CSV table of C-alpha atoms in Angstrom, one decimal:
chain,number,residue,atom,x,y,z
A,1,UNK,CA,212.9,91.9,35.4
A,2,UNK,CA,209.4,93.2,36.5
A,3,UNK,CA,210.5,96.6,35.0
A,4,UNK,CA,210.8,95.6,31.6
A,5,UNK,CA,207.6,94.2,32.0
A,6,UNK,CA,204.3,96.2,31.2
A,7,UNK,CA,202.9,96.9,35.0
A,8,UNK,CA,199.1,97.8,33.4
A,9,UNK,CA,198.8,94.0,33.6
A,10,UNK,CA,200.1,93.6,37.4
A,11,UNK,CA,197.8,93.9,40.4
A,12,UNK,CA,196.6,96.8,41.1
A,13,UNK,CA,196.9,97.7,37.4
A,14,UNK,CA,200.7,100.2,37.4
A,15,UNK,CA,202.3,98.5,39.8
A,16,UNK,CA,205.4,98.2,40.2
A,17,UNK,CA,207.4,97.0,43.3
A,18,UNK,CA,209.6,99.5,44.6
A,19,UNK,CA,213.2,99.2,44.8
A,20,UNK,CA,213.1,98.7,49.2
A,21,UNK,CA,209.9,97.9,50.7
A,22,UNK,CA,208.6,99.9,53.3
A,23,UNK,CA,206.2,99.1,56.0
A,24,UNK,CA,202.1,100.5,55.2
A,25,UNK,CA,199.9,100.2,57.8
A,26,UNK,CA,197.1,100.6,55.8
A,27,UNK,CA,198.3,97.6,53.5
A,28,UNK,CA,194.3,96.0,53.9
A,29,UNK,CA,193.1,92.7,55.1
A,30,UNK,CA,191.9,91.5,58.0
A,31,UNK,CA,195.1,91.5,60.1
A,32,UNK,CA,196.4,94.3,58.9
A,33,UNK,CA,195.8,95.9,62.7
A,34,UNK,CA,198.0,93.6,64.1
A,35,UNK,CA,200.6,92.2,61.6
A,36,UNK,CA,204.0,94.2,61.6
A,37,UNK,CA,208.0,93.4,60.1
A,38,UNK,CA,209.4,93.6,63.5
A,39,UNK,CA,208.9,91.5,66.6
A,40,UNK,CA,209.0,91.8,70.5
A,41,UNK,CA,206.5,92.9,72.9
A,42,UNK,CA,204.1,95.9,72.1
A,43,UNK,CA,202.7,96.3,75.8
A,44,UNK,CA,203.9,95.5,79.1
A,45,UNK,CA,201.3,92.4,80.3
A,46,UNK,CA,201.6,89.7,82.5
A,47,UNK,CA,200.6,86.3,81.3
A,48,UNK,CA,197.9,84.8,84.2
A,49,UNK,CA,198.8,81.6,85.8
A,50,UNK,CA,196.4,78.8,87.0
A,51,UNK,CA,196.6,76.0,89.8
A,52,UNK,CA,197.7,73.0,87.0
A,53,UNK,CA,201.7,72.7,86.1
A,54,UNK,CA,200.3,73.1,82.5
A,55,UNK,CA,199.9,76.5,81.2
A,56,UNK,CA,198.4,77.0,77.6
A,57,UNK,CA,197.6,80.5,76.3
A,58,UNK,CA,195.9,79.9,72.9
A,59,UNK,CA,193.1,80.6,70.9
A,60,UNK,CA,190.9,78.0,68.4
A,61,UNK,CA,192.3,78.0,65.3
A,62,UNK,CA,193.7,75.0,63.7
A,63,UNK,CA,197.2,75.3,65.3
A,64,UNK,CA,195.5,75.9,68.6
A,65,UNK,CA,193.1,73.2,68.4
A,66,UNK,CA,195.8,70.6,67.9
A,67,UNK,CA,197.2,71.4,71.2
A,68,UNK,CA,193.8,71.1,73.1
A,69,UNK,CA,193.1,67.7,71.3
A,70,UNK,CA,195.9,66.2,72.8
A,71,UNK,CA,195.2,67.4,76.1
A,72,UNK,CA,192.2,66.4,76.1
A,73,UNK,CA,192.7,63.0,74.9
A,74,UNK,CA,195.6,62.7,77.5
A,75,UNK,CA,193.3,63.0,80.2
A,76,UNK,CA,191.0,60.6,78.6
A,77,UNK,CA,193.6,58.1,79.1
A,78,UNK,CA,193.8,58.6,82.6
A,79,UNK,CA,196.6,61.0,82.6
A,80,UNK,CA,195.8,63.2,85.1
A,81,UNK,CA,199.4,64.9,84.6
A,82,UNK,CA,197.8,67.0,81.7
A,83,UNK,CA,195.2,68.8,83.5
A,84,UNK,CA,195.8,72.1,82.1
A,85,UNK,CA,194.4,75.9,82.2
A,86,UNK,CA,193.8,77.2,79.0
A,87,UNK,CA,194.0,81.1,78.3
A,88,UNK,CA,192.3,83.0,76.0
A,89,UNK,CA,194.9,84.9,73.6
A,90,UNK,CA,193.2,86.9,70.9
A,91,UNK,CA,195.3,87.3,68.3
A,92,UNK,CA,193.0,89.9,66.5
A,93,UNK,CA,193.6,92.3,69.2
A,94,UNK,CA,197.5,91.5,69.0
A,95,UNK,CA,197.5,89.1,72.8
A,96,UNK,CA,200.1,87.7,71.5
A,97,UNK,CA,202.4,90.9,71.6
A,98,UNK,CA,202.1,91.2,74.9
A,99,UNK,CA,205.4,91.1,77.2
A,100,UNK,CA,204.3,88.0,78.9
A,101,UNK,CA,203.3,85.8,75.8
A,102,UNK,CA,206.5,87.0,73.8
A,103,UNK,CA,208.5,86.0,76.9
A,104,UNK,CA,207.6,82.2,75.9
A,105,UNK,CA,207.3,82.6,72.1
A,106,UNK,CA,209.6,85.4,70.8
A,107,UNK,CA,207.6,84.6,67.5
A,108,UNK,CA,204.0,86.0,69.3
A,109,UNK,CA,202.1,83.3,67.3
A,110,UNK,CA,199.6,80.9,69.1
A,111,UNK,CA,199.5,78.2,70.7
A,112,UNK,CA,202.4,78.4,73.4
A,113,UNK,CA,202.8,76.4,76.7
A,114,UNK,CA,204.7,76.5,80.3
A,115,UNK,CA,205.3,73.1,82.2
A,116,UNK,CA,205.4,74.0,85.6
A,117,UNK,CA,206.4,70.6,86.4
A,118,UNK,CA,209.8,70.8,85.5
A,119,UNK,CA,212.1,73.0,87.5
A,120,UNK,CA,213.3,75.2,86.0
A,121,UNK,CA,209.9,75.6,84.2
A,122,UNK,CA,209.7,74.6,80.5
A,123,UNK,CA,208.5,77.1,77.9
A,124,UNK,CA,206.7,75.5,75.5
A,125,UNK,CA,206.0,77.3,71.5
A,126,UNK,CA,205.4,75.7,67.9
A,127,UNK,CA,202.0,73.7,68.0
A,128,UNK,CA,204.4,70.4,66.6
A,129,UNK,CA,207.2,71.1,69.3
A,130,UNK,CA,204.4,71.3,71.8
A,131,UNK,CA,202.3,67.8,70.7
A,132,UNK,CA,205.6,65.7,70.3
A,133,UNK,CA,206.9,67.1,74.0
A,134,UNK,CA,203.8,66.1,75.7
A,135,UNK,CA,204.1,62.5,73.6
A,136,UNK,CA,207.3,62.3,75.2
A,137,UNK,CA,206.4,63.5,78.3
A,138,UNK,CA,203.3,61.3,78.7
A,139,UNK,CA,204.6,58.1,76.6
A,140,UNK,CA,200.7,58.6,74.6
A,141,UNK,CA,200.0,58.7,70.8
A,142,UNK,CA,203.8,58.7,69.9
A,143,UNK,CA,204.7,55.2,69.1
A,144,UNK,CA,208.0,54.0,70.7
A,145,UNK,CA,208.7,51.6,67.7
A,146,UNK,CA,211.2,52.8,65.4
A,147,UNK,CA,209.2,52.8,62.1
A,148,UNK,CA,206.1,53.7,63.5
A,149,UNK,CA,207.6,56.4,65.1
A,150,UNK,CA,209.9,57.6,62.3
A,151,UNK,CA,206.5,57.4,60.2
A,152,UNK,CA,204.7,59.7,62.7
A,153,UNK,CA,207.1,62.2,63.1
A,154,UNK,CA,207.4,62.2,58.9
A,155,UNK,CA,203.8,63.2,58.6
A,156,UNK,CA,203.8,65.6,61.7
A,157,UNK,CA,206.0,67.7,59.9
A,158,UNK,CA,204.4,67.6,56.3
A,159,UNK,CA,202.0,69.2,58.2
A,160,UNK,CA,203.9,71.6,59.7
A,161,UNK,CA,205.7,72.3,56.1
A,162,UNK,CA,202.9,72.2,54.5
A,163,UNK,CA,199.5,74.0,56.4
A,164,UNK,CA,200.9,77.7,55.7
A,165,UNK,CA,200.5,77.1,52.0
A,166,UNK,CA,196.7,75.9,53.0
A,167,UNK,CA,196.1,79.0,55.8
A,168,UNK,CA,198.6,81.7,55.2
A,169,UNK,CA,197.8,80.8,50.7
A,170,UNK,CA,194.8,79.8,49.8
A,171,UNK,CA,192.8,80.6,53.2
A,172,UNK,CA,194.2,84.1,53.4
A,173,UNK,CA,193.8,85.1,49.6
A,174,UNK,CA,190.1,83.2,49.2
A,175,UNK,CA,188.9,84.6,52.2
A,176,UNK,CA,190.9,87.6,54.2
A,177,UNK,CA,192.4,89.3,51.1
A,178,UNK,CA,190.7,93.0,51.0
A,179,UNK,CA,190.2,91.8,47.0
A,180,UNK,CA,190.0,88.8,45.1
A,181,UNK,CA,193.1,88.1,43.2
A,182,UNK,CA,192.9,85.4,40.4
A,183,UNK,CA,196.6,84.5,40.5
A,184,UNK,CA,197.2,83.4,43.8
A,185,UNK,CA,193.6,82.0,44.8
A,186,UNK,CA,194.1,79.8,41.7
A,187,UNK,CA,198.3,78.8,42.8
A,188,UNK,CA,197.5,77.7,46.0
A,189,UNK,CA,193.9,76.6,45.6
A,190,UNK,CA,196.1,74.1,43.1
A,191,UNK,CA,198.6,73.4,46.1
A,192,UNK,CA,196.0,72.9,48.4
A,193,UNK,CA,194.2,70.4,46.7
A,194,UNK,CA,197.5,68.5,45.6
A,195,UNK,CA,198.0,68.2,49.5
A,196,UNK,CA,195.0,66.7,49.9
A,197,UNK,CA,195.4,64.5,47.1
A,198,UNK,CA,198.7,63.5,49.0
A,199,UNK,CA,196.7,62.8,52.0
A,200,UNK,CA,194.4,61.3,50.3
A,201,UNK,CA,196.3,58.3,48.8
A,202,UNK,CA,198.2,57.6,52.3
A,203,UNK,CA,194.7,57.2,53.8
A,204,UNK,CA,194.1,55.0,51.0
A,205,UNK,CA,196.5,52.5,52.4
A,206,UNK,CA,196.1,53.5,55.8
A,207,UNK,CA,193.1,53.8,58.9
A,208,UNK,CA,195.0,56.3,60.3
A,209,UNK,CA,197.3,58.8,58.7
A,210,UNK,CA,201.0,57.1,59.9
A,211,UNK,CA,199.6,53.9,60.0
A,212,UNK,CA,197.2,51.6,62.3
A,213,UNK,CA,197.5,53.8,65.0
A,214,UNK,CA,196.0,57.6,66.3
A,215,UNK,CA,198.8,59.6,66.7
A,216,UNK,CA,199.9,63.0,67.2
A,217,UNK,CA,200.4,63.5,63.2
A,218,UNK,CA,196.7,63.3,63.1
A,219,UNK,CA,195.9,65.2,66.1
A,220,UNK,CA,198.1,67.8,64.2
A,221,UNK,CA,196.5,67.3,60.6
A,222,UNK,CA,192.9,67.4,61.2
A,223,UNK,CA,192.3,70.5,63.1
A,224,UNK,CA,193.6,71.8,59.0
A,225,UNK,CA,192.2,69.5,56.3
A,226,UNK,CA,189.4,67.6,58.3
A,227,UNK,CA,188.2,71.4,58.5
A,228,UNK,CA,189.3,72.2,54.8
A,229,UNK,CA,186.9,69.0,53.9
A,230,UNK,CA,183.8,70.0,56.0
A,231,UNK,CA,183.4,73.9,56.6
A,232,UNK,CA,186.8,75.6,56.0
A,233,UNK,CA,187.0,78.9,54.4
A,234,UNK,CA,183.5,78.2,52.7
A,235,UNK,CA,185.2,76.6,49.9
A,236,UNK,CA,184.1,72.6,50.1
A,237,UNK,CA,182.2,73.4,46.6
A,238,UNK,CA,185.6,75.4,45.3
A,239,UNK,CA,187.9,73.0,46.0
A,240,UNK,CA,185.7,69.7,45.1
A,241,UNK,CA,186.4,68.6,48.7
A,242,UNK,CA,184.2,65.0,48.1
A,243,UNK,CA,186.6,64.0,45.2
A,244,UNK,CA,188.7,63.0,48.3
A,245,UNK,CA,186.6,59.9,50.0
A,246,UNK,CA,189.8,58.7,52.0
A,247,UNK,CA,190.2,61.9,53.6
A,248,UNK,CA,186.1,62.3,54.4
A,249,UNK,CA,186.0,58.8,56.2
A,250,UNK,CA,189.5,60.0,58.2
A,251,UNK,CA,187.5,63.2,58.7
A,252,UNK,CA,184.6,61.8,60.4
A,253,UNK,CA,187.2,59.1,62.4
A,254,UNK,CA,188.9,61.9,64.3
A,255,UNK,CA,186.1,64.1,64.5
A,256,UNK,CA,183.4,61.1,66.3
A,257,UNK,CA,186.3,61.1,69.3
A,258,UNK,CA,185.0,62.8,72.0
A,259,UNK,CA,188.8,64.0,73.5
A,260,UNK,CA,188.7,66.0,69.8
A,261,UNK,CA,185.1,66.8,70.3
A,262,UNK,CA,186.5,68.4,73.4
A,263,UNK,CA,189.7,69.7,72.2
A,264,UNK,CA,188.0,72.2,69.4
A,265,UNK,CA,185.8,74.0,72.0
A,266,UNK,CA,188.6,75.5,73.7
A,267,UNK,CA,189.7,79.0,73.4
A,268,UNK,CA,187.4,79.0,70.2
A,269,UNK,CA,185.7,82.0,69.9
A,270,UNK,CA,183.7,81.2,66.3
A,271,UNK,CA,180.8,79.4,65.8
A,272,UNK,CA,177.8,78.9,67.8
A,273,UNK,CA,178.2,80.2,71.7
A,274,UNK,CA,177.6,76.2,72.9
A,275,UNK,CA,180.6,74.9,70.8
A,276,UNK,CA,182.6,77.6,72.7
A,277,UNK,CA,184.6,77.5,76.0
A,278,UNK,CA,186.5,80.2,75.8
A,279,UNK,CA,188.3,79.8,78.7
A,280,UNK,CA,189.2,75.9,80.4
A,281,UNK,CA,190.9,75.2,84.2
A,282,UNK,CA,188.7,72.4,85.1
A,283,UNK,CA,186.9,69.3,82.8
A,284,UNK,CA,183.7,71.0,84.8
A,285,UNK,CA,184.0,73.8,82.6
A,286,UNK,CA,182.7,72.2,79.6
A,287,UNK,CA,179.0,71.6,81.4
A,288,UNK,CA,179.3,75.1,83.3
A,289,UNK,CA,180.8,77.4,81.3
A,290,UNK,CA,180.3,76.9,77.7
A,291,UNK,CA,179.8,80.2,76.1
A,292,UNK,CA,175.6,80.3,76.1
A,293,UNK,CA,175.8,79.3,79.3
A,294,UNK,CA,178.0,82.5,80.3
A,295,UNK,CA,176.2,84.6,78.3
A,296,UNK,CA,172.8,83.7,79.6
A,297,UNK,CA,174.3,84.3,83.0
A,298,UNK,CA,175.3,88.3,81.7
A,299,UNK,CA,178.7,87.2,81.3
A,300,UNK,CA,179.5,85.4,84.8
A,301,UNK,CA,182.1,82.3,85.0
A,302,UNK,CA,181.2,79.8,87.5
């Protein structure tokens, strides 16, 4: 069909795709360094290991900063169980292919997780798998009552479905593309802001997104659309973010807690050098070696 129909009009203008796609390198973008059609290991690394049975290697982004929430808000409950150390994986210069991540997630994408606890150890990949295995494994912010649990679980993975069309669509073509493309910044800047419409009207009805209660479905949706509705992509204007008061007020809810205040400095390598703590083994680390504080220190950890 796209033969027959006149390629001057397609993107760039002549194109047409060709009967087997190949691989190009040089296909542009921002990831295009690192992104490839094949997976497995591209170096021999081993993954460090620190003193706590929890093991994260991560990096801030939104699928990373889930993870950290939680942790962070487990330990705010007094479960000392989910001390963790938290690796630094950067995924722009392709950590995540290395022989020791892949060994735990054969799909090299952030965050993933070993429970040390458990013998045999537990590998741990897939930001959802990883929040509603540490619910289990801690009883926390996973209600045991059938509805409310049911109803957590439902909206954990709408997220899950539904944040590629938000990052890997509208983020990527809005923002990473090496061009700007008026068909797909205007398909998913529409499916982006239907989600939020979606979210929207259940946080109409609700203080929290499955209900009365903070659970792990918002832990997992607000590292996406509470940034989405305050600095994401540079495209609050774009979008019309403050059409959606529901999801502001839900915004500011999770982001005023001080486990997810906590959460989105680690790994995060964005931003300001005090909202970062690149690396975390101990709750110390967020008065001793924040970023600024390294830096002013020529780079030493304490």
């Amino acid at each position: 069909m796209t033969e027959t129909l006149d390629a001057a009009q397609n993107q760039p203008a002549g194109y047409v795709p060709p009967k087997i796609w190949q691989w190009d390198k040089e296909n542009g973008g921002q990831f295009a360094s690192v992104n490839r059609p094949v997976s497995g290991a591209t170096h021999e690394k081993a993954l460090p290991v620190g003193k706590h049975p929890l093991q994260l290697y991560s990096q801030g982004t939104p699928n990373g900063i889930k993870v950290t929430i939680m942790l962070e808000e487990l330990l705010a409950l007094g479960h000392s169980g989910a001390e963790y150390d938290a690796w630094l994986i950067r995924i722009g210069e392709g950590d995540q292919f290395s022989s020791g991540f892949v060994e735990i997630n054969p799909n090299s994408k952030i965050p993933a997780m070993m429970d040390y606890s458990t013998n045999p150890p537990t590998r741990l990949f897939e930001s959802g798998s990883i929040l509603f295995y540490l619910g289990e494994k801690f009883g926390a912010f996973l209600p045991r009552e059938h509805h409310k649990r049911a109803e957590t679980m439902n909206w954990l993975m709408w997220q899950m479905g539904s944040a590629p069309f938000v990052g890997g669509g509208f983020g990527h073509f809005f923002t990473y593309a090496p061009f700007k493309m008026e068909y797909p910044i205007n398909r998913y800047a529409m499916e982006t802001k239907r989600q939020l419409h979606v979210l929207d009207t259940q946080l109409a009805r609700n203080e929290y997104v499955a209900g009365d209660q903070y659970t792990i479905a918002d832990m997992a949706i607000w590292p996406w659309y509470g940034s989405l509705m305050r600095d994401g992509y540079g495209a609050q204007e774009f979008l019309s973010v403050h059409e959606y008061r529901n999801v502001d007020r839900w915004a500011d809810l999770i982001g005023n807690r001080e486990g997810v205040k906590r959460g989105q400095m680690v790994n995060r390598t964005a931003g300001a050098p005090e909202t970062q703590l690149r690396e975390r083994h101990t709750a110390s680390d967020f008065e001793r070696n924040r970023q600024d504080m390294v830096e002013a220190r020529g780079g030493e950890r304490i």
